[in-house]
Structure formats: C-alpha cells, structure tokens
PDB file of C-alpha atoms in Angstrom:
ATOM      1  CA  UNK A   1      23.779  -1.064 -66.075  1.00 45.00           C
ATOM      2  CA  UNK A   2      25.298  -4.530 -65.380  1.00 43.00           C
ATOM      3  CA  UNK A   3      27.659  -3.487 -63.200  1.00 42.00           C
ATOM      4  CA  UNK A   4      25.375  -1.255 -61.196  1.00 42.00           C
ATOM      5  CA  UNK A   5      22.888  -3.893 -60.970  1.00 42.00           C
ATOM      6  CA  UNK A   6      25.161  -6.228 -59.308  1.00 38.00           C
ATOM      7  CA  UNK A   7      27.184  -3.497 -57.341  1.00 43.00           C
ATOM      8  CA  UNK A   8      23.590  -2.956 -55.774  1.00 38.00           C
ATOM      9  CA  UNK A   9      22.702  -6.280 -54.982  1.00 36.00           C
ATOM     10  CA  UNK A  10      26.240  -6.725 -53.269  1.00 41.00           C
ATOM     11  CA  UNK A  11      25.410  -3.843 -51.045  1.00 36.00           C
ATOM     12  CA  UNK A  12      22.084  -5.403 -50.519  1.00 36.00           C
ATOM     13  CA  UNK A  13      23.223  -8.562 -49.775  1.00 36.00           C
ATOM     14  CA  UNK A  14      26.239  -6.478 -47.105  1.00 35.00           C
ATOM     15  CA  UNK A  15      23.224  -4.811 -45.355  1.00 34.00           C
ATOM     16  CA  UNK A  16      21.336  -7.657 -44.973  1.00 39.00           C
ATOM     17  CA  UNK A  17      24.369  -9.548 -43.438  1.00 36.00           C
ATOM     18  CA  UNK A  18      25.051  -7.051 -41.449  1.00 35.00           C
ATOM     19  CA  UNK A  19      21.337  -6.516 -40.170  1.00 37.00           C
ATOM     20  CA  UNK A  20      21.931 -10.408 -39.062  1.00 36.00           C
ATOM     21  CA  UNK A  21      25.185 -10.580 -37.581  1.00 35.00           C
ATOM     22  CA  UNK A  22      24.098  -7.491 -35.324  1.00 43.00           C
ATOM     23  CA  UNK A  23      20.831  -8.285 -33.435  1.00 58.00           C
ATOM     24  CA  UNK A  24      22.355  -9.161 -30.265  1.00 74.00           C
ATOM     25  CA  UNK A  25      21.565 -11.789 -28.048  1.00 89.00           C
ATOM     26  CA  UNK A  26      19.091 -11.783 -25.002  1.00 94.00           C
ATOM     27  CA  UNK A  27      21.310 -12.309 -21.502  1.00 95.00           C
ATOM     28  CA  UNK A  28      19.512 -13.189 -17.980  1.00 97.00           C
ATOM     29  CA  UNK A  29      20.284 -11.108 -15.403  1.00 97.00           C
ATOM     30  CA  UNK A  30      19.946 -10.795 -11.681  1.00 97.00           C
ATOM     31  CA  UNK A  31      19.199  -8.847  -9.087  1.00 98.00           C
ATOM     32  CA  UNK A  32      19.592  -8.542  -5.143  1.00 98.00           C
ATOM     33  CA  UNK A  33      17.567  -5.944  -3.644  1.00 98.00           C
ATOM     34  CA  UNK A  34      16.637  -5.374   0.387  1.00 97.00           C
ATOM     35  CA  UNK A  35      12.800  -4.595   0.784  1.00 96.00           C
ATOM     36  CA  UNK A  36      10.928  -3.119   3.620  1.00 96.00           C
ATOM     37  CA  UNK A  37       7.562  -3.827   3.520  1.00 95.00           C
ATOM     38  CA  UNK A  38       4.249  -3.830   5.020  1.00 92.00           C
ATOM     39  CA  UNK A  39       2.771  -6.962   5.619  1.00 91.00           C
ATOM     40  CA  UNK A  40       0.029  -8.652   7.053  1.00 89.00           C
ATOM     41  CA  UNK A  41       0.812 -10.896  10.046  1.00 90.00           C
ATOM     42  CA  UNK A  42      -0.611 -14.165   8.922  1.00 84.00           C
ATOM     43  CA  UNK A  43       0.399 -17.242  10.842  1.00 74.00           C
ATOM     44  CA  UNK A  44       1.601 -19.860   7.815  1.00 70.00           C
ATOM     45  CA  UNK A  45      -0.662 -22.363   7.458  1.00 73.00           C
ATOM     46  CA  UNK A  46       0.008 -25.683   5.279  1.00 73.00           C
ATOM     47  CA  UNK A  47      -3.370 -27.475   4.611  1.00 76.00           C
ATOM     48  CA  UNK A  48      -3.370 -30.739   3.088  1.00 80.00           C
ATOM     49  CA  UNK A  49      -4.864 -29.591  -0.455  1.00 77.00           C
ATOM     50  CA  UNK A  50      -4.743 -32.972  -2.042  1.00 83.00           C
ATOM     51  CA  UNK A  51      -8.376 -33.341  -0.499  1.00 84.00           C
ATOM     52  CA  UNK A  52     -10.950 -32.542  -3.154  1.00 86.00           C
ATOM     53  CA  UNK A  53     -12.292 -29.495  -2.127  1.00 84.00           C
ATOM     54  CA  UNK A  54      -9.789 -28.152  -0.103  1.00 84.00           C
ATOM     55  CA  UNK A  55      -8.430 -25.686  -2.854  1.00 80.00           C
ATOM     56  CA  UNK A  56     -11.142 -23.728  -2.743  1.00 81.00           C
ATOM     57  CA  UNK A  57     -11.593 -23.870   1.034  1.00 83.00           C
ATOM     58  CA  UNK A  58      -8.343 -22.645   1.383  1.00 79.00           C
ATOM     59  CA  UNK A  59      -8.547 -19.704  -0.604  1.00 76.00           C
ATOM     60  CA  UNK A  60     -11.876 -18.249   1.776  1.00 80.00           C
ATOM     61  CA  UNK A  61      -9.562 -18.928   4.724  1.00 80.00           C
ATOM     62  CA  UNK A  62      -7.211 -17.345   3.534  1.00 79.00           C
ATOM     63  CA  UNK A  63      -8.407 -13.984   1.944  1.00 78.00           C
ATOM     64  CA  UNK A  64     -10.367 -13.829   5.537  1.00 82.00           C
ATOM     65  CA  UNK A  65      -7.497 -13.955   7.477  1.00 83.00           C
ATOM     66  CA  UNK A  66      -5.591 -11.386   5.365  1.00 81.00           C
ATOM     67  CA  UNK A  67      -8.300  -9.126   5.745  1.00 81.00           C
ATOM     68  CA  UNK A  68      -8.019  -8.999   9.510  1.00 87.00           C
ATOM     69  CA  UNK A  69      -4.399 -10.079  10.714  1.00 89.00           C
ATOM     70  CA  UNK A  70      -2.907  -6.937  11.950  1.00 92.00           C
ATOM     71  CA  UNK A  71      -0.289  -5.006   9.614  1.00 92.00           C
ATOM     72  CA  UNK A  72       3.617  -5.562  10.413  1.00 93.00           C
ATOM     73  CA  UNK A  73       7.322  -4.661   8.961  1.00 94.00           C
ATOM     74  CA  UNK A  74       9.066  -7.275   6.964  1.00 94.00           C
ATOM     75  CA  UNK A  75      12.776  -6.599   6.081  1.00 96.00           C
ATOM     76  CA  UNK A  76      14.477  -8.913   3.638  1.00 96.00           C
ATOM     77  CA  UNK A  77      16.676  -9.673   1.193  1.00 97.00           C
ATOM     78  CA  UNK A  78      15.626 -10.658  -2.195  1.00 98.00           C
ATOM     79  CA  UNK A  79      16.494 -12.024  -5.617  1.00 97.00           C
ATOM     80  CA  UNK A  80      14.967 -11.654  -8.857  1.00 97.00           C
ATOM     81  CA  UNK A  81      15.992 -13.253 -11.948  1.00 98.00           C
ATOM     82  CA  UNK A  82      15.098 -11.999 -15.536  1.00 97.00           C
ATOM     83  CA  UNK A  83      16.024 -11.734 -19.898  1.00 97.00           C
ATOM     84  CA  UNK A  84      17.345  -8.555 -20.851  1.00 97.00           C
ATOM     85  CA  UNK A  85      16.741  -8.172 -24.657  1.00 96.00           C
ATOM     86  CA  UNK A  86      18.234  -5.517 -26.631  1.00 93.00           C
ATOM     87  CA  UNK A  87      16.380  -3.790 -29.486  1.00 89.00           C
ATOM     88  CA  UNK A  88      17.414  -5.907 -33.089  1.00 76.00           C
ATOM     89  CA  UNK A  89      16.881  -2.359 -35.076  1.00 67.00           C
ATOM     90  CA  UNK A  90      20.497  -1.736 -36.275  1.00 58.00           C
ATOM     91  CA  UNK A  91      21.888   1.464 -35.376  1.00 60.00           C
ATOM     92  CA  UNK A  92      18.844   2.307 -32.696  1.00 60.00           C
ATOM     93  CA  UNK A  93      19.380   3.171 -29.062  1.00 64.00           C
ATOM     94  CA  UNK A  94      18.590   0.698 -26.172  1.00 62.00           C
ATOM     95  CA  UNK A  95      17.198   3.536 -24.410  1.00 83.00           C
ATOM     96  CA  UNK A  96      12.845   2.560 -24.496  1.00 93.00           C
ATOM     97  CA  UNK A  97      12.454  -0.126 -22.208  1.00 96.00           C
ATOM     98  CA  UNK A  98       9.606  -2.249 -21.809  1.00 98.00           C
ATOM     99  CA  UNK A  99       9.310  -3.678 -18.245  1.00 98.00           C
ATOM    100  CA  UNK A 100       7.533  -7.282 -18.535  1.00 98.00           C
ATOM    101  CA  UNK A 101       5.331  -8.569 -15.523  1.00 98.00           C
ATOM    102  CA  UNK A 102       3.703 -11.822 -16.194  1.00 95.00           C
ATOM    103  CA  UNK A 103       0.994 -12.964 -14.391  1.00 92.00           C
ATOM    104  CA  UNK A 104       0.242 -15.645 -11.468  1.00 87.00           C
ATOM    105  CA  UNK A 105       1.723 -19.340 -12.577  1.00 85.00           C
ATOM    106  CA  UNK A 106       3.741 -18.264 -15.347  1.00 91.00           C
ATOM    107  CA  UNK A 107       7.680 -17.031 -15.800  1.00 94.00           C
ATOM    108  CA  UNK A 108       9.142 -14.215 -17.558  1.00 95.00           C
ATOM    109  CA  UNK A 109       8.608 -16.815 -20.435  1.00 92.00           C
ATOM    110  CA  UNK A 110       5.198 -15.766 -20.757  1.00 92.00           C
ATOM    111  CA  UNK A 111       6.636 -13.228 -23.321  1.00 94.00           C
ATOM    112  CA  UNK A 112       8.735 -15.040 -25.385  1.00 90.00           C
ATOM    113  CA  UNK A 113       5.963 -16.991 -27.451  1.00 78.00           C
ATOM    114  CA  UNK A 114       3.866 -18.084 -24.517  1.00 71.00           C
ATOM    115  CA  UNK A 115       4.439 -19.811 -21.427  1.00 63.00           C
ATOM    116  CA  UNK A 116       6.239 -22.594 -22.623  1.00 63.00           C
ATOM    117  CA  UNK A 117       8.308 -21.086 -25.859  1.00 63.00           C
ATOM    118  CA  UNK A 118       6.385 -23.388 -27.894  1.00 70.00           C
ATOM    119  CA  UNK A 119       4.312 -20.654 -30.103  1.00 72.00           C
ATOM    120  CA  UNK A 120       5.176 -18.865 -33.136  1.00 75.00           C
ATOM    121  CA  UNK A 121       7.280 -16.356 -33.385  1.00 75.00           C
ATOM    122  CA  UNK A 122       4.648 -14.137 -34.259  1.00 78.00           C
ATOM    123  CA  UNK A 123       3.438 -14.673 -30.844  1.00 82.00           C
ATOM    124  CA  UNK A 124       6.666 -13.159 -28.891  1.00 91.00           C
ATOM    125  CA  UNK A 125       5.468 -10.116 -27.444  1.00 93.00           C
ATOM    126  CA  UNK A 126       9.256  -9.816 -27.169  1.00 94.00           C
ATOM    127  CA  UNK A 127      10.552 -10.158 -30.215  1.00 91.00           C
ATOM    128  CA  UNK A 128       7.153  -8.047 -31.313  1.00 92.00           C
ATOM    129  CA  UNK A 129       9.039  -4.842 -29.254  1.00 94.00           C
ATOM    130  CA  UNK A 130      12.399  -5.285 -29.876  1.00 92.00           C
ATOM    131  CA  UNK A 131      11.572  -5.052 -33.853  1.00 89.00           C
ATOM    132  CA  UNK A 132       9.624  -1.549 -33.066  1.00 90.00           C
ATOM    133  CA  UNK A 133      12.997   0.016 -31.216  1.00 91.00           C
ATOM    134  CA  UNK A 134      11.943  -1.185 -27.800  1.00 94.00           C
ATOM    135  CA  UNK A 135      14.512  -3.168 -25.281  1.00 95.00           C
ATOM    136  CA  UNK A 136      12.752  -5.236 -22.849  1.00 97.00           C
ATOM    137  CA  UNK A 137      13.338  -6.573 -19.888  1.00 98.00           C
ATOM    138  CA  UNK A 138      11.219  -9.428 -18.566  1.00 98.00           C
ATOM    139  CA  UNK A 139      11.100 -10.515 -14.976  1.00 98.00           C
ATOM    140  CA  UNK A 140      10.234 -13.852 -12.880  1.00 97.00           C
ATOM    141  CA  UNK A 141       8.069 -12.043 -10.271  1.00 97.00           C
ATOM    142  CA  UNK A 142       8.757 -12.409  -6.591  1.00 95.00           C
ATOM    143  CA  UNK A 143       8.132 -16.428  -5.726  1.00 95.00           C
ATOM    144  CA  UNK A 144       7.877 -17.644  -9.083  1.00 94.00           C
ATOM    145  CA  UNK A 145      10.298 -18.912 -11.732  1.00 94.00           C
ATOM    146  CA  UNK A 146      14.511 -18.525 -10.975  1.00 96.00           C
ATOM    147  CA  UNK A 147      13.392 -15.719  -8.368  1.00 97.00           C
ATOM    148  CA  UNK A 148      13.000 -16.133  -4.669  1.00 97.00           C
ATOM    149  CA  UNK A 149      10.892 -18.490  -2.920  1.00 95.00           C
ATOM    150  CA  UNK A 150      10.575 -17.388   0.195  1.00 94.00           C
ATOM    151  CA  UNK A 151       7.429 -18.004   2.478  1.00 88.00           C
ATOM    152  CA  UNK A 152       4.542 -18.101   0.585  1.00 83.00           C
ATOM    153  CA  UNK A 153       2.152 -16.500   2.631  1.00 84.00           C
ATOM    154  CA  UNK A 154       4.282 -13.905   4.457  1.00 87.00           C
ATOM    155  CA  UNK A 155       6.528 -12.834   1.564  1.00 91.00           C
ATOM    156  CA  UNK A 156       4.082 -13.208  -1.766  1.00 90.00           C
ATOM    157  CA  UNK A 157       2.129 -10.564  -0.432  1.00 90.00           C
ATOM    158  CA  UNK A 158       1.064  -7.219  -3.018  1.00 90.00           C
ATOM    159  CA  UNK A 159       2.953  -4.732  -0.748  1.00 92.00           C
ATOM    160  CA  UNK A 160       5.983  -6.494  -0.764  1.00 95.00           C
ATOM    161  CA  UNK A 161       5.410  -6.748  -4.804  1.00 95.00           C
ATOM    162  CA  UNK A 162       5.358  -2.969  -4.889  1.00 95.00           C
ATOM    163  CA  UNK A 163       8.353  -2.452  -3.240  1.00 97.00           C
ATOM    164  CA  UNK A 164      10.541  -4.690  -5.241  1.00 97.00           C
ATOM    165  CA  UNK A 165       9.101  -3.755  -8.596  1.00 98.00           C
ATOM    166  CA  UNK A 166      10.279   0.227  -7.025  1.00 98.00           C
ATOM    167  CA  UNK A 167      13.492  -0.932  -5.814  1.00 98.00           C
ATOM    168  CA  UNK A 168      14.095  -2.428  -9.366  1.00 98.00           C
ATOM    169  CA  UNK A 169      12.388   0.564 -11.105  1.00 98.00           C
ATOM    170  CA  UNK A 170      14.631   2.497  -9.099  1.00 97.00           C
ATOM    171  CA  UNK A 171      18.135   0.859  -9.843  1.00 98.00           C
ATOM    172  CA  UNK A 172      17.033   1.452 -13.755  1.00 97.00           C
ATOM    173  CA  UNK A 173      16.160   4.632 -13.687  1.00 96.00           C
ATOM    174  CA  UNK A 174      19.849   5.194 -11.656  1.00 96.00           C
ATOM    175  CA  UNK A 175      21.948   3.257 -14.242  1.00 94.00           C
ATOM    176  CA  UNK A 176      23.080   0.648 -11.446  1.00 95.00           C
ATOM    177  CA  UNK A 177      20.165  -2.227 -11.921  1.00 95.00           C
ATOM    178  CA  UNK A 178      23.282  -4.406 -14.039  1.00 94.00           C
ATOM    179  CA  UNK A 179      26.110  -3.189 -16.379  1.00 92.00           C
ATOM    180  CA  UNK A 180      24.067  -4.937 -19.444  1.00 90.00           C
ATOM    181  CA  UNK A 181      20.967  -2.688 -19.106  1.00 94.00           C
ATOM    182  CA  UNK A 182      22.046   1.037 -20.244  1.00 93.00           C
ATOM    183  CA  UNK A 183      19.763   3.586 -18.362  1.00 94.00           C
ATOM    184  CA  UNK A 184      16.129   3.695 -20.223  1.00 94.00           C
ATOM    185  CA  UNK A 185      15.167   7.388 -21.786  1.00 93.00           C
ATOM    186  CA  UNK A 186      11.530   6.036 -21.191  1.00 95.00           C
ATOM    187  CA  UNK A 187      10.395   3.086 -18.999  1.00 97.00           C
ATOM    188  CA  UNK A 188       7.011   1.155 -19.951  1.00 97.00           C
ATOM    189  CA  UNK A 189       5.506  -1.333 -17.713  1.00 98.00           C
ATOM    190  CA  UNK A 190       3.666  -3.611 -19.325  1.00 97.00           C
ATOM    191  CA  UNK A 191       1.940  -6.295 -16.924  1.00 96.00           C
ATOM    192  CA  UNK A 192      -0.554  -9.387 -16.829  1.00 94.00           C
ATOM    193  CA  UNK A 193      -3.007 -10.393 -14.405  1.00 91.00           C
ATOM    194  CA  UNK A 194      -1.589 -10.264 -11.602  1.00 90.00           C
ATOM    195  CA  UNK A 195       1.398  -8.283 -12.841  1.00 94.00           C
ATOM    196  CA  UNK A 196      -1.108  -5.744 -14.174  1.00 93.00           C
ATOM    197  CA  UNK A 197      -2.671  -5.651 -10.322  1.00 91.00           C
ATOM    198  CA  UNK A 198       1.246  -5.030  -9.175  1.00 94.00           C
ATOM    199  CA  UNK A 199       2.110  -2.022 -12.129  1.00 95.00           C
ATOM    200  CA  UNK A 200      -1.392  -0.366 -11.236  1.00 92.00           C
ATOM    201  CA  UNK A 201      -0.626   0.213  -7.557  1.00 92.00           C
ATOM    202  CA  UNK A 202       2.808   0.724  -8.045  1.00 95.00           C
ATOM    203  CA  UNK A 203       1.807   3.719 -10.327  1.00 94.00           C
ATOM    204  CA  UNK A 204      -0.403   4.563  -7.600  1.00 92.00           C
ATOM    205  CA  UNK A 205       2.353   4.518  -4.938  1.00 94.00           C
ATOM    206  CA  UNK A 206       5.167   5.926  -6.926  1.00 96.00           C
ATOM    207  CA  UNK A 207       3.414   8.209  -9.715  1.00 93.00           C
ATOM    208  CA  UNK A 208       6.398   9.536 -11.248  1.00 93.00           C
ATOM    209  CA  UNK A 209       8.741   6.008 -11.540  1.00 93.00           C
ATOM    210  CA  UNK A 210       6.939   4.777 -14.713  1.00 96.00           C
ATOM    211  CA  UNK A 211       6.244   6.622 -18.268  1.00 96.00           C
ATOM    212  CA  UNK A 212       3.762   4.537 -19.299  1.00 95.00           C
ATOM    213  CA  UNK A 213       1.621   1.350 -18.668  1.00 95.00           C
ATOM    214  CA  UNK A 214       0.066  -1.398 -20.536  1.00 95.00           C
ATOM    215  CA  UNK A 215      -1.920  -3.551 -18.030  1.00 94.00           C
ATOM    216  CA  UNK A 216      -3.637  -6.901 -19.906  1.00 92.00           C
ATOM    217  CA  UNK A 217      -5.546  -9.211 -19.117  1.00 89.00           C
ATOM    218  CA  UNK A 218      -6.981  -7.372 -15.235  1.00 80.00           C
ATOM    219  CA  UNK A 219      -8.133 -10.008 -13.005  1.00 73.00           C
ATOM    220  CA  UNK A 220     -11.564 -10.015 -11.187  1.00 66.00           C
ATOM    221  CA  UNK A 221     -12.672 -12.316  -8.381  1.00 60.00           C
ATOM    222  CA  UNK A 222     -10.890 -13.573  -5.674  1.00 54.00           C
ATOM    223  CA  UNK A 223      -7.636 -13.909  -7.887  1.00 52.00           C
ATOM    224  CA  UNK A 224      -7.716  -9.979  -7.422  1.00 58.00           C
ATOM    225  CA  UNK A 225      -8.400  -9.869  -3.516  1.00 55.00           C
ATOM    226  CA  UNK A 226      -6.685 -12.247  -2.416  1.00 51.00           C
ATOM    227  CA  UNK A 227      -3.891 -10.440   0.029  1.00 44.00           C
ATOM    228  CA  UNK A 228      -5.162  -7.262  -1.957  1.00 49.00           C
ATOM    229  CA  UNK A 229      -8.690  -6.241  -0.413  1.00 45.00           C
ATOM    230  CA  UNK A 230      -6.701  -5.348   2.672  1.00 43.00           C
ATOM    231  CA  UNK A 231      -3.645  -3.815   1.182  1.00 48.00           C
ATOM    232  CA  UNK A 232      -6.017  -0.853  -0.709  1.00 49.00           C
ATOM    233  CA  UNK A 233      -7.902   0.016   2.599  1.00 44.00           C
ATOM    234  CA  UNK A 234      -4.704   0.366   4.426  1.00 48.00           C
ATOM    235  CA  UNK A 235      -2.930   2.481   1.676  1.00 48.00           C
ATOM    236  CA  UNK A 236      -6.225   3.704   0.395  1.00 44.00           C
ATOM    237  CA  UNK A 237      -5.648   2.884  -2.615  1.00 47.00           C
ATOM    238  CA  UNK A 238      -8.370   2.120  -5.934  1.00 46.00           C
ATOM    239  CA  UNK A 239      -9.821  -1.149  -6.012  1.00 46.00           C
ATOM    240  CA  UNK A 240      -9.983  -2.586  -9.865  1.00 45.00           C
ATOM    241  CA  UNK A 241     -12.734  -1.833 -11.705  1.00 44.00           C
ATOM    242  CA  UNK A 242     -12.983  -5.218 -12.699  1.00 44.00           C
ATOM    243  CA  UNK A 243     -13.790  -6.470  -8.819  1.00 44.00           C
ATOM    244  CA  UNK A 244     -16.770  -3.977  -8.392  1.00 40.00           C
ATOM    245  CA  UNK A 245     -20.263  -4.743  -9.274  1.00 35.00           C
TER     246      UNK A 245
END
C-alpha cells in the first residue's frame, strides 16, 4: 500500500510538472493587409483642443461633417499588431479561437487583466479562455496601440474597420494570417465598445466569416455615431439599439 501510495503521488507530481512545463507562451504577431474602403471625404481638421470646451465642440463638428461629406475610395496599406495565446489545456487543439476587439482608448491589453496588466489574474479574460480550450487572439485595432496610425480622420473611419477586421478574418479562416496561428475550427469575435460596434456590422457585411459573437459593453451616444450615423444609411445597415430612443 506504501509503495502504491507513493508510486501515485510520483505520477501526480509527473502530471502536474508536465501540465506546467507545457502551457506555452503568448507571441505578438503582425500583420500587413491592403484595404479598400469607403470613406467619407472629410477635409482633416486640427483644432486647438487644449481650450476648455473645445472637446466637445469638436466632436458636433465633426459627426456633422461626416454625415454630409460625400463618400470616396481609400486604398492603403495597413499594419496591425496583436498576442496570439495558445490554449494551456494539455493535449487540446488550438483550433477555437476567440478574436479580441477592445474598445476606443485601450490596447489589446484590455484583455489581459485590464488595460494596464495591473489586475488579478482572475480578471484576464484571456487567461479566463485559454483555461476553457479556447486560443485567442487579441488585436490593437486600427490607430491605436503598436498598429497603424495613419490619419485620424480619414483612416479611423468604421468602414475602413470592417474591412480590415475581414481581411484579417479572412487570412484565418485561409491558414495564411501567420505560421503561429493554426487555422481555427470555429472563430468567435468577442468585442468592446467600440469593437463591439466594428464585430456587429462586420457580421452584418460578411454573415458567414464569424461563428459566433460576444459584443460587451455597446456604446450609446455620440461615441456610437460618430463616423457611424452615415456609414449605416449608406450600407443600410442596423443602427444599435442602444442609440434609439
């Protein structure tokens, strides 16, 4: 009985190393895509904002002057930076894949216990998937974090959000987004705020790229209209029903 117990507890002790030693890392990754996108032809402006006040002045202007500059093609080429993380489940397949989409001022970070990585553990959405069999893959969305900056008010715009977010969907679903990421059996987008805004009409202009969606935290206001309002009349598309009365 001796010698069982302890031949037990070595094999325990084995697993458990084992279980360690195998979670493998998260790597950043990055990706070059060339989008064609509708647009709407705003002139840039660059307003001094340090005056009190002007913040909010700004942001009328603005969602006014999206909602009537005429529509035009932008062509580019684009980078996007993100954390691949591999499920920590010895033994399971790579192959469900959550796609993360944080929200307007944060980083792929947002996932990984909070904006600044200063949370619990318990708080990683990330780490919160990978232990249920789920890879993820967490993105800096166009003009924010390691990704692009290009110009704020011609490139940041929802359509040209769509298109990436397809083009990256896309390369996925093909097997050729990187050589760390193996090809996803299901894809789950999982957004914030203003990533939710981006999955919902993505699913709404691609229906078949995405299995299935998770959208937190929907924005209402002009947070939601802003370079939006005019983008769902011209692809007649379903406003949020967080923005109607």
């Amino acid at each position: 009985m001796y010698l069982k117990a302890l031949s037990l507890l070595s094999y325990y002790l084995t697993f458990c190393r084992a279980s360690r030693t195998s979670k493998q890392p998260c790597q950043d990754v990055f990706f070059t895509f060339n989008v064609t996108s509708t647009i709407k032809n705003v002139s840039p402006q660059h307003p001094d904002l340090s005056v009190p006040g002007s913040i909010d002045t700004y942001r009328t202007v603005l969602t006014q002057r999206y909602a009537t500059a005429p529509n035009t093609t932008r062509d580019a080429t684009y980078n996007l930076a993100g954390v691949y993380c591999p499920v920590t489940n010895p033994g399971r397949s790579p192959s469900r894949l959550q796609l993360l989409a944080h929200g307007s001022s944060y980083t792929k970070e947002y996932w990984d216990r909070g904006a600044w990585g200063s949370l619990p553990l318990k708080n990683s959405w990330t780490e919160y998937a990978r232990s249920r069999s789920y890879s993820t893959l967490a993105i800096d969305r166009l003009c924010s974090g390691a990704s692009s900056h290009p110009d704020t008010q011609l490139d940041c715009q929802l359509g040209t959000s769509i298109e990436i977010l397809h083009k990256l969907v896309s390369a996925l679903r093909a097997g050729n987004a990187s050589t760390e990421i193996p090809v996803p059996e299901t894809l789950t987008y999982v957004g914030h705020s203003a990533g939710s805004i981006a999955g919902a009409n993505l699913a709404q202009a691609y229906p078949d790229e995405i299995d299935t969606m998770v959208l937190t935290g929907y924005p209402s206001g002009p947070i939601a209209t802003i370079g939006g309002a005019a983008y769902y009349a011209e692809h007649n598309l379903s406003v949020p029903a967080s923005s109607s009365p």
